[in-house]
Amino acid sequence: MRLSLKQRYLVLLSVVVCSLILYHRSSFFRERRMSRTDKLQANSSEFVLRGKPFRILGGSIHYFRVPRAYWEDRLLKMKACGINTLTTYVPWNLHEPERGVFNFEDDLDLEAYLKLAENLGLWVILRPGPYICAEWDLGGLPSWLLRDHNMKLRTTYPGFTKAVDSYFDHLIQKVVPHQYSLGGPVIAVQVENEYGSFAKDAQYMAFIKEALVSRGITELLMTSDNTAGLKLGGVEGALETINFQKLNPKDVAYLDAVQPQRPKMVMEFWSGWFDLWGDLHHVFPAEDMAAVVTEILRMEMSINLYMFHGGTNFGFMNGALAVGIPSPKAMITSYDYDAPLSEAGDYTTKYRLLRNIFSQYHTQDLPKMPFLHERQAYQPAVIHQHLSLWDSLQFIDKPFKSESPVNMENLPVNNHNGQSYGYTLYQTLIHSGGTLSSNKHIRDRALVFLDKQFVGVVDNELELTLPEGKEKRTLSLLVENAGRVNYGKTLDDQRKGIVGDIELNKQPLRDFLIYSLEMKPAFVNKLQTSGDWIHMHQKPIFPGFFQTKLHIRTQPKDTFIKLPGWGKGVVFVNGRNLGRHNSVGPQQTLYLPAPWLSRGENQLMVFEEEESDGKIQFSSSADYGMTVDVQ
Ligand code: GLA
């Protein structure tokens, strides 16, 4: 084909135009990625960003506690409250569920979250741990670390540092390009979390700092400590910040003394508090909160609200508390936290008070408050089928045979990573009745059955009398991991399941069959589609699974699940684990976000240990139970 002169001219012209466009675009990106030199500085009594004094007005939202479809909504509401900096932890246990297997996709797409913050004009302070506390199982550390019986978490024990190195190799390379200096929103990075109140290894903080810096973290480093740990938590080269709910002049004076002429920041101003099962719902009065915020700002300090929006401990990810109470108690499923933006994204009195306070620190009007999502109390869904725990066992992997009990982390499942969460069933044959003693080896609580008949509950403390009976009976212990402790010095002791010998009449029991009941999506799907379900005409057996469908004709809306006629268990919606329910409260409703529902048929399934009235109810508002003032 021969081109005419005019055609040749046109081709040449388009080549020139395209090259010019490409050149401009690439130089735009070069510029975007070119290093910015005016990053966050902490060399005088105020922070300086972009060459100007800068007050951090921060708020925490953990992406892993909010469905991805709502990230933008929550961050827009944050922006509209006058907050200029988003802070978030990074949960190692979700990002590396098995050693060497990493997940940064979908709801765990940290880079997408950082990008979103950037697009909405929020700066970011990243708190990558590796330990994060946060009322999160084992403070965010993966349970497979505990397979090593000599493990010393949060120390320079080589088994721990090797795992951190490998995780940080993956994590930090994702963070580096989002740093301010390279054109991104990350203006500061926190080194570990409240190490001062743990402080088991004087070399550890330097190791974590180096692990960040050697992988390319160049922004301002910070540490964050509560009053108990303030004196031991710092590391050279990082700005110390403090955590509290009530302003303690002594802590502020301490910061002034150790860091004269440097900016002061409250990294965690606790806007509310967390709740435990079997306890009350904590509230921190809005006016008291506003008074402390006003005072912090008046003192020219920077602030981060922990939490600005708490979200939810979906699945089995809640932590537990062991400090200051006789025996550990698990965190509830909601992480509403009595925060300024509620679990379901509603504005609260705290939000309005804060917006008013923060507006005084902006020269322009704050953005409009986004509209709220609609809520719906769907008609109750009547359960139509059930399947006993015993009949569900065919859908999980073959049981493991072991002479002695094995804790869940050391079970040969999940490619040698053990079982992390959920329930484990231990079975053995017994030849008499008598006293069953846990020997303090049951974590956290076991429902006990003889030939599938419920006989009682044992936990770390309780003993149980087993009735006499026929020659040979199957003793089954369904042990629930209710959540690993997330704070305090007992992190290394958080193995779950049966962690040592248990005894019948002072004789250790032997020859166990052990089933891992993690209730992961593959199991839930297999179960739901099985032909073994039994109609509700036939009396259900507990513990068991219960299922029904929710038909939604219009666009799905946010809702809350309510189970007043049920005891204790776990709720699944369209195969997704929403979290635990427990009639002991305080929490009475489980948040079910609209993006996890679809128009048409939705599969609802409940694992229930005790009882059921055969109905799943819905509510348009949350009920967190009887309240108590945090003070
Ligand atoms: C500490 C931790 C946080 C969180 C709060 C309490 O400050 O750093 O992760 O556990 O306590 O909510």
XYZ file of C-alpha atoms and ligand atoms in Angstrom:
643
model
C 0.000 0.000 0.000
C 1.396 3.383 -0.955
C 0.456 6.496 1.036
C -0.149 9.803 -0.610
C 1.896 12.774 0.483
C -1.049 14.118 2.466
C -1.532 10.768 4.216
C 2.149 10.559 5.047
C 1.961 14.037 6.468
C -1.022 13.081 8.629
C 0.717 9.933 9.950
C 3.803 11.958 10.818
C 1.664 14.565 12.542
C -0.165 11.983 14.661
C 3.119 10.315 15.635
C 4.443 13.692 16.793
C 1.234 14.508 18.726
C 1.143 11.071 20.403
C 4.794 11.339 21.415
C 4.178 14.761 22.885
C 1.215 13.480 24.898
C 3.217 10.477 26.125
C 6.141 12.687 27.035
C 3.899 15.003 29.027
C 2.141 12.163 30.794
C 5.359 10.454 31.759
C 6.858 13.687 33.007
C 3.654 14.232 34.987
C 4.143 10.840 36.630
C 7.830 11.493 37.055
C 6.956 14.667 38.847
C 4.229 12.916 40.862
C 6.742 10.282 41.937
C 9.570 12.771 42.250
C 10.639 13.186 45.801
C 8.893 15.915 47.765
C 11.259 17.479 50.230
C 8.778 19.249 52.510
C 7.600 16.184 54.437
C 6.247 16.154 57.988
C 8.864 17.539 60.387
C 8.915 17.402 64.163
C 11.897 19.600 64.961
C 10.108 22.441 66.721
C 7.155 22.698 69.063
C 4.740 22.297 66.154
C 4.623 19.850 63.284
C 5.600 21.362 59.958
C 4.225 19.962 56.704
C 4.863 21.479 53.271
C 6.882 24.152 54.986
C 3.943 25.332 57.132
C 2.871 24.656 60.729
C 0.510 21.709 60.738
C -1.873 20.434 63.390
C -2.726 16.749 63.062
C -6.465 16.324 63.528
C -6.577 12.575 63.183
C -9.094 9.772 63.357
C -8.758 5.981 63.298
C -10.765 3.796 60.944
C -9.528 0.241 60.431
C -10.210 -0.846 56.853
C -10.444 -4.444 58.073
C -13.427 -3.590 60.264
C -15.477 -1.962 57.500
C -16.766 -3.580 54.272
C -14.758 -2.227 51.359
C -17.901 -0.920 49.678
C -18.249 1.492 52.631
C -14.665 2.733 52.907
C -15.427 5.794 50.867
C -18.593 6.612 52.790
C -16.773 6.427 56.134
C -13.788 8.461 54.907
C -16.052 11.149 53.414
C -17.822 11.410 56.747
C -14.418 11.688 58.401
C -13.427 14.485 56.049
C -16.721 16.285 56.673
C -15.991 16.224 60.410
C -12.881 18.307 59.863
C -10.343 15.526 60.299
C -7.239 15.899 58.158
C -5.401 12.637 58.891
C -6.545 9.019 58.782
C -4.778 6.541 61.023
C -5.017 2.802 60.600
C -3.436 -0.338 61.927
C -2.454 -3.210 59.621
C -3.506 -6.701 60.841
C -0.740 -9.221 60.157
C -2.999 -12.192 60.958
C -5.382 -11.333 58.125
C -2.660 -10.431 55.632
C -0.628 -13.611 56.200
C -3.188 -16.276 57.175
C -0.659 -19.050 56.526
C 3.089 -18.631 56.731
C 4.257 -17.275 53.371
C 0.706 -16.906 51.984
C -0.217 -13.249 51.643
C -3.560 -11.605 51.064
C -3.850 -7.941 50.131
C -6.983 -8.304 48.012
C -10.608 -7.174 48.241
C -11.445 -6.072 51.796
C -7.725 -6.281 52.605
C -6.492 -4.121 49.743
C -4.412 -1.759 51.842
C -3.055 0.090 48.810
C -6.574 0.815 47.558
C -7.406 2.192 51.010
C -4.357 4.459 51.011
C -5.152 5.583 47.478
C -8.719 6.363 48.475
C -7.534 8.442 51.426
C -5.223 10.314 49.080
C -7.994 10.965 46.552
C -10.234 12.321 49.298
C -7.509 14.611 50.566
C -6.665 12.845 53.822
C -3.133 12.362 55.107
C -2.330 8.977 56.610
C -0.422 7.834 59.679
C 0.203 4.137 59.219
C 0.496 1.824 62.218
C 1.850 -1.404 60.746
C 2.638 -3.159 64.006
C 3.530 -5.978 63.616
C 1.696 -6.095 66.968
C -1.337 -3.796 66.989
C -3.329 -4.643 70.152
C -6.640 -3.160 68.894
C -8.987 -5.643 70.633
C -8.006 -7.957 67.747
C -7.116 -11.647 68.115
C -3.564 -11.936 69.541
C -3.125 -8.200 68.931
C -2.944 -8.892 65.197
C -0.225 -11.540 65.351
C -0.846 -14.715 63.349
C -1.695 -17.727 65.500
C 0.694 -19.951 63.509
C 3.551 -18.224 65.317
C 2.460 -20.165 68.398
C 3.237 -23.511 66.750
C 6.752 -22.960 68.036
C 6.503 -23.889 71.706
C 9.460 -21.661 72.530
C 7.973 -18.645 70.761
C 8.618 -15.279 72.377
C 6.301 -12.832 70.679
C 7.351 -9.182 70.438
C 11.011 -9.935 71.141
C 14.141 -10.494 69.098
C 13.719 -14.251 69.455
C 14.847 -15.431 65.981
C 11.634 -17.394 65.350
C 9.732 -14.127 65.718
C 12.089 -11.741 63.909
C 12.381 -14.107 60.936
C 8.591 -14.130 60.560
C 8.434 -10.319 60.903
C 11.163 -9.917 58.283
C 9.315 -12.068 55.803
C 6.000 -10.265 56.437
C 7.574 -6.816 56.234
C 9.276 -7.788 52.952
C 5.764 -8.034 51.540
C 3.985 -5.319 53.444
C 6.487 -2.498 53.383
C 7.101 -2.642 49.650
C 3.383 -1.932 49.253
C 3.567 1.026 51.609
C 6.758 2.667 50.317
C 5.276 4.205 47.125
C 2.443 5.757 49.165
C 4.776 7.793 51.335
C 4.538 11.565 51.193
C 8.071 11.944 49.874
C 7.114 9.901 46.845
C 3.881 11.773 46.266
C 1.579 9.679 48.473
C -0.543 10.416 51.580
C 1.520 8.608 54.271
C 3.109 11.347 56.381
C 4.204 9.228 59.350
C 4.660 5.602 60.355
C 4.329 4.199 63.864
C 6.952 1.829 65.238
C 5.186 -1.140 66.954
C 2.449 -0.319 69.455
C 2.628 0.563 73.138
C 5.811 -1.459 73.546
C 6.562 0.345 76.795
C 3.859 -1.584 78.638
C 5.288 -4.915 77.401
C 9.001 -4.147 77.303
C 10.360 -7.691 77.447
C 13.354 -7.072 75.186
C 15.497 -3.951 75.134
C 16.665 -4.672 71.554
C 13.229 -5.167 70.064
C 12.132 -1.606 69.251
C 15.407 -0.919 67.461
C 14.865 -4.081 65.438
C 11.360 -2.995 64.344
C 12.532 0.506 63.534
C 15.357 -0.867 61.417
C 12.959 -3.322 59.749
C 10.928 -0.309 58.552
C 13.804 1.981 57.613
C 15.866 -0.649 55.812
C 12.884 -1.406 53.593
C 12.444 2.171 52.497
C 10.294 3.927 55.112
C 11.550 7.511 55.096
C 8.698 9.487 56.696
C 8.572 10.645 60.290
C 8.572 7.742 62.767
C 6.494 7.789 65.915
C 5.888 5.570 68.922
C 2.661 5.489 70.899
C 2.334 4.591 74.586
C -0.128 4.659 77.421
C 0.703 6.056 80.823
C 1.883 2.644 82.044
C 4.463 2.342 79.300
C 5.449 5.873 78.474
C 8.870 5.658 80.041
C 9.950 2.488 78.228
C 8.251 2.734 74.864
C 10.448 5.082 72.870
C 13.139 4.317 70.342
C 15.823 6.640 69.135
C 14.812 8.597 66.067
C 11.041 8.297 66.633
C 8.762 10.932 68.130
C 7.044 9.723 71.304
C 3.270 10.237 71.523
C 0.783 9.386 74.257
C -2.519 7.548 74.625
C -5.268 8.393 77.096
C -8.881 9.228 77.707
C -8.512 11.642 80.581
C -5.931 14.324 80.142
C -3.177 13.673 82.589
C -0.927 16.712 83.075
C 1.847 14.394 84.296
C 2.033 12.597 80.924
C 2.148 15.881 79.072
C 4.864 17.146 81.404
C 6.797 13.934 80.788
C 6.682 14.494 77.021
C 7.833 18.065 77.542
C 10.727 16.865 79.647
C 11.992 14.115 77.331
C 11.180 15.919 74.093
C 11.495 19.633 74.733
C 10.722 21.790 71.740
C 9.060 19.012 69.825
C 5.410 18.676 68.843
C 3.136 16.895 71.300
C 0.567 14.436 70.079
C -2.101 12.214 71.597
C -1.904 9.246 69.246
C -4.889 7.586 70.869
C -7.470 9.760 72.464
C -10.023 7.081 73.386
C -13.330 8.504 72.186
C -15.238 5.624 73.804
C -14.319 2.114 74.883
C -14.663 -1.555 73.948
C -17.056 -4.142 75.386
C -16.718 -7.707 76.675
C -19.259 -10.547 76.571
C -21.027 -10.863 79.877
C -20.324 -7.254 80.743
C -22.017 -3.886 80.077
C -21.826 -1.542 77.078
C -19.323 1.223 77.764
C -20.183 4.797 76.942
C -18.092 7.897 77.315
C -20.422 10.914 77.513
C -20.209 13.161 74.450
C -19.760 16.361 76.458
C -16.884 14.864 78.457
C -15.235 13.765 75.236
C -15.643 17.202 73.691
C -14.195 18.859 76.781
C -11.009 16.781 76.621
C -10.617 17.354 72.869
C -11.019 21.089 73.373
C -8.409 21.047 76.106
C -5.922 18.996 74.067
C -6.243 21.436 71.185
C -6.025 24.426 73.489
C -2.709 23.053 74.694
C -1.583 23.129 71.057
C -1.236 19.391 70.864
C -2.098 17.221 67.864
C -4.721 14.556 68.297
C -5.936 11.278 66.864
C -9.353 9.962 67.822
C -9.186 6.270 68.582
C -11.688 5.343 67.240
C -13.314 7.854 64.931
C -15.350 4.942 63.564
C -14.902 1.536 65.153
C -16.734 -0.824 62.794
C -17.103 -4.518 63.510
C -15.029 -7.527 64.607
C -16.437 -9.658 61.798
C -15.827 -13.399 61.898
C -13.730 -14.816 64.722
C -11.297 -11.899 64.872
C -12.192 -10.355 68.255
C -9.527 -10.251 70.947
C -9.887 -10.787 74.681
C -8.935 -8.988 77.867
C -6.996 -10.606 80.694
C -5.611 -7.626 82.579
C -7.401 -6.386 85.684
C -10.038 -9.155 85.735
C -9.927 -12.624 87.362
C -10.144 -14.637 84.124
C -9.984 -13.546 80.466
C -13.131 -12.260 78.811
C -13.681 -12.083 75.070
C -14.482 -8.906 73.150
C -17.935 -8.672 71.611
C -18.526 -8.712 67.846
C -19.349 -5.026 67.538
C -16.508 -2.524 67.697
C -18.879 0.421 67.802
C -16.657 1.782 70.572
C -19.214 4.528 71.298
C -17.197 6.381 68.644
C -18.266 9.593 66.875
C -19.403 7.644 63.811
C -21.411 4.590 64.841
C -20.773 0.995 63.783
C -23.241 1.394 60.898
C -21.936 4.819 59.893
C -24.468 7.041 61.684
C -23.653 10.512 62.964
C -23.763 10.838 66.730
C -23.760 13.728 69.181
C -19.996 13.243 69.442
C -19.660 13.674 65.704
C -21.547 16.970 65.741
C -19.634 18.331 68.706
C -16.323 17.403 67.102
C -17.293 18.928 63.786
C -18.016 22.115 65.565
C -14.666 22.059 67.379
C -12.598 21.075 64.336
C -14.286 23.637 62.059
C -12.472 26.310 64.046
C -9.169 24.870 62.858
C -10.029 25.207 59.168
C -9.954 28.373 57.111
C -12.584 27.032 54.711
C -16.036 25.614 55.358
C -16.037 21.891 56.009
C -17.483 19.668 53.282
C -21.215 18.870 53.606
C -22.046 15.850 55.741
C -22.827 12.942 53.370
C -26.336 11.488 53.390
C -26.912 8.457 55.564
C -27.625 5.041 54.114
C -31.160 3.772 54.483
C -31.846 1.023 56.989
C -34.446 -1.706 56.923
C -35.943 -4.051 59.480
C -36.706 -7.024 57.243
C -39.561 -9.372 58.123
C -38.396 -12.200 60.401
C -36.934 -15.137 58.499
C -38.345 -18.449 59.680
C -35.812 -21.260 59.959
C -36.807 -24.189 57.823
C -33.916 -26.606 58.151
C -31.395 -27.831 60.670
C -28.378 -30.098 60.754
C -26.733 -31.286 63.932
C -23.071 -30.705 64.659
C -22.609 -34.479 64.490
C -24.044 -34.652 60.975
C -21.927 -31.718 59.841
C -18.660 -33.510 60.640
C -18.711 -35.339 57.306
C -18.095 -31.974 55.605
C -14.822 -31.241 57.315
C -11.439 -32.861 56.811
C -10.831 -36.260 58.356
C -10.135 -36.052 62.081
C -6.594 -36.227 63.361
C -5.700 -39.116 65.666
C -3.497 -38.363 68.608
C -2.636 -40.119 71.828
C -2.688 -36.845 73.807
C -4.724 -33.723 73.125
C -3.113 -31.250 70.698
C -3.761 -27.502 70.838
C -5.450 -26.071 67.751
C -2.404 -24.179 66.436
C -0.422 -27.420 66.239
C -3.020 -29.497 64.424
C -1.894 -30.818 61.029
C -4.307 -28.679 59.008
C -3.976 -25.661 56.689
C -0.651 -26.697 55.147
C 1.118 -27.046 58.478
C -0.171 -23.764 59.834
C -2.597 -25.314 62.282
C -6.080 -24.098 63.047
C -6.351 -20.414 63.857
C -9.951 -19.726 64.915
C -13.304 -21.287 65.672
C -14.116 -24.547 67.399
C -12.225 -27.830 67.812
C -13.926 -31.099 68.696
C -11.989 -33.635 70.787
C -13.367 -37.158 71.142
C -12.231 -40.189 73.102
C -13.748 -43.327 74.608
C -14.300 -43.572 78.341
C -15.157 -46.570 80.461
C -16.580 -44.963 83.612
C -18.081 -41.800 84.981
C -16.360 -39.575 87.533
C -14.696 -36.214 87.764
C -13.610 -34.597 84.526
C -10.978 -32.007 85.220
C -9.600 -29.553 82.671
C -6.331 -29.190 84.567
C -6.446 -25.588 83.349
C -5.880 -26.917 79.836
C -9.170 -26.019 78.179
C -9.104 -22.784 76.217
C -11.573 -21.296 76.449
C -14.651 -23.353 77.162
C -15.926 -26.797 76.240
C -19.408 -28.192 75.816
C -19.189 -31.786 77.034
C -21.182 -34.680 75.556
C -21.481 -38.381 76.340
C -22.616 -40.362 73.312
C -23.729 -37.040 71.810
C -25.872 -36.166 74.850
C -24.994 -32.834 76.439
C -23.761 -33.226 80.028
C -22.326 -29.815 80.896
C -19.643 -27.217 80.424
C -16.003 -27.167 81.479
C -13.612 -24.291 81.183
C -10.176 -23.542 82.485
C -11.463 -23.542 86.050
C -14.587 -25.708 86.232
C -14.704 -29.450 86.865
C -17.602 -31.610 85.744
C -19.051 -34.824 87.115
C -19.722 -37.377 84.410
C -22.529 -39.828 85.259
C -21.822 -43.551 85.352
C -23.124 -45.464 82.348
C -22.557 -48.337 80.036
C -19.172 -49.922 79.478
C -17.860 -47.721 76.617
C -19.036 -44.249 75.805
C -17.798 -41.483 73.507
C -16.763 -38.390 75.368
C -16.831 -35.306 73.134
C -15.545 -31.884 74.050
C -16.478 -29.065 71.700
C -13.916 -26.407 72.581
C -14.450 -22.824 71.533
C -11.562 -20.438 70.975
C -13.419 -17.332 72.141
C -10.638 -14.960 71.027
C -7.008 -14.587 72.017
C -5.877 -11.954 74.468
C -4.644 -8.829 72.682
C -2.962 -6.882 75.495
C -0.670 -7.693 78.399
C 2.210 -10.010 79.083
C 0.478 -13.340 78.408
C 0.587 -13.266 74.610
C 2.841 -16.337 74.440
C 0.247 -18.363 76.370
C -2.579 -17.889 73.917
C -2.680 -21.362 72.432
C -6.255 -22.614 72.152
C -8.202 -25.842 72.146
C -6.974 -28.424 74.673
C -3.415 -27.404 75.470
C -2.322 -30.277 77.742
C -3.651 -33.345 79.520
C -7.193 -33.362 80.842
C -8.132 -35.957 83.435
C -10.938 -38.280 84.357
C -10.642 -39.292 88.002
C -7.110 -37.939 88.003
C -6.044 -40.157 85.079
C -5.028 -38.370 81.877
C -7.323 -39.155 78.963
C -5.731 -40.673 75.869
C -6.446 -41.597 72.237
C -8.248 -38.649 70.780
C -9.907 -37.960 67.472
C -9.640 -34.222 66.790
C -11.826 -32.296 64.322
C -11.051 -28.715 63.242
C -14.259 -26.743 62.943
C -13.036 -23.463 61.565
C -16.249 -22.763 59.662
C -14.412 -21.257 56.714
C -16.375 -20.341 53.541
C -15.584 -23.641 51.746
C -17.082 -25.616 54.640
C -20.081 -23.315 54.932
C -20.792 -23.639 51.209
C -20.491 -27.426 51.269
C -22.798 -27.564 54.238
C -25.395 -25.243 52.776
C -25.724 -27.177 49.558
C -25.788 -30.626 51.160
C -28.889 -32.773 50.912
C -28.717 -33.776 54.567
C -30.671 -30.900 56.112
C -33.670 -31.872 58.180
C -36.998 -30.042 58.163
C -37.932 -28.102 61.292
C -40.911 -30.431 61.832
C -38.349 -32.717 63.380
C -36.954 -31.464 66.665
C -33.469 -30.008 66.233
C -30.405 -31.276 68.058
C -27.986 -28.823 69.648
C -25.357 -27.764 68.854
C -26.416 -27.524 65.270
C -26.667 -25.470 62.139
C -29.890 -23.746 61.164
C -30.683 -22.242 57.825
C -33.195 -20.216 55.938
C -33.383 -17.635 53.164
C -34.044 -13.950 53.206
C -35.820 -12.691 50.078
C -35.128 -9.082 49.218
C -37.179 -7.539 46.443
C -35.595 -4.095 46.280
C -32.086 -2.730 46.598
C -30.687 -4.267 49.834
C -30.349 -1.978 52.833
C -28.228 -2.072 55.959
C -29.884 -3.972 58.754
C -29.202 -5.551 62.149
C -29.776 -9.209 62.986
C -31.479 -9.924 66.288
C -31.689 -13.348 67.896
C -33.730 -12.965 71.096
C -34.757 -16.636 71.088
C -31.269 -18.040 70.637
C -28.349 -18.754 72.970
C -24.824 -18.593 71.667
C -23.111 -19.220 68.374
C -22.100 -17.750 65.034
C -24.058 -16.123 62.199
C -23.302 -16.574 58.485
C -24.825 -14.541 55.670
C -24.263 -15.667 52.083
C -21.366 -17.778 53.342
C -19.692 -14.906 55.176
C -19.028 -15.162 58.914
C -20.657 -12.074 60.482
C -19.468 -12.907 63.976
C -20.579 -14.401 67.248
C -23.936 -13.892 68.951
C -24.398 -14.496 72.642
C -27.557 -13.962 74.693
C -25.463 -12.974 77.720
C -24.941 -9.633 75.977
C -24.401 -6.789 76.245
C -24.635 -6.750 72.429
C -28.085 -7.766 71.173
C -27.803 -7.016 67.441
C -25.283 -7.920 64.746
C -24.596 -5.359 62.026
C -25.343 -6.697 58.539
C -24.120 -4.268 55.863
C -26.166 -3.956 52.662
C -23.237 -4.671 50.307
C -23.128 -8.215 51.668
C -26.775 -8.810 50.718
C -28.170 -9.179 47.230
C -31.484 -8.479 45.641
C -33.300 -11.833 45.532
C -32.386 -14.786 47.691
C -29.908 -14.546 50.570
C -28.654 -17.515 52.512
C -28.786 -17.175 56.302
C -27.181 -19.753 58.538
C -26.687 -19.849 62.300
C -24.450 -22.164 64.256
C -26.157 -22.457 67.621
C -24.865 -24.163 70.755
C -27.929 -24.052 72.991
C -31.414 -23.136 71.803
C -33.463 -21.541 69.058
C -36.975 -20.154 68.658
C -36.732 -20.809 64.920
C -36.710 -17.170 63.810
C -34.062 -14.706 62.700
C -35.251 -11.192 63.385
C -34.105 -7.874 61.974
C -33.967 -4.393 63.332
C -33.256 -0.995 61.842
C -31.279 0.120 64.866
C -28.443 -1.263 66.921
C -28.913 -2.509 70.477
C -25.677 -2.744 72.427
C -27.357 -3.519 75.725
C -27.236 -1.972 79.177
C -24.748 0.840 79.384
C -22.143 1.859 81.896
C -20.078 5.011 81.982
C -16.389 4.323 81.220
C -15.350 6.398 84.167
C -4.394 0.817 73.460
C -4.014 0.166 72.151
C -5.131 0.159 71.162
C -6.425 -0.243 71.826
C -6.712 0.709 72.970
C -7.997 0.422 73.695
O -4.174 2.118 73.449
O -2.893 0.787 71.573
O -4.814 -0.729 70.133
O -6.298 -1.532 72.289
O -5.700 0.591 73.904
O -9.064 0.463 72.866
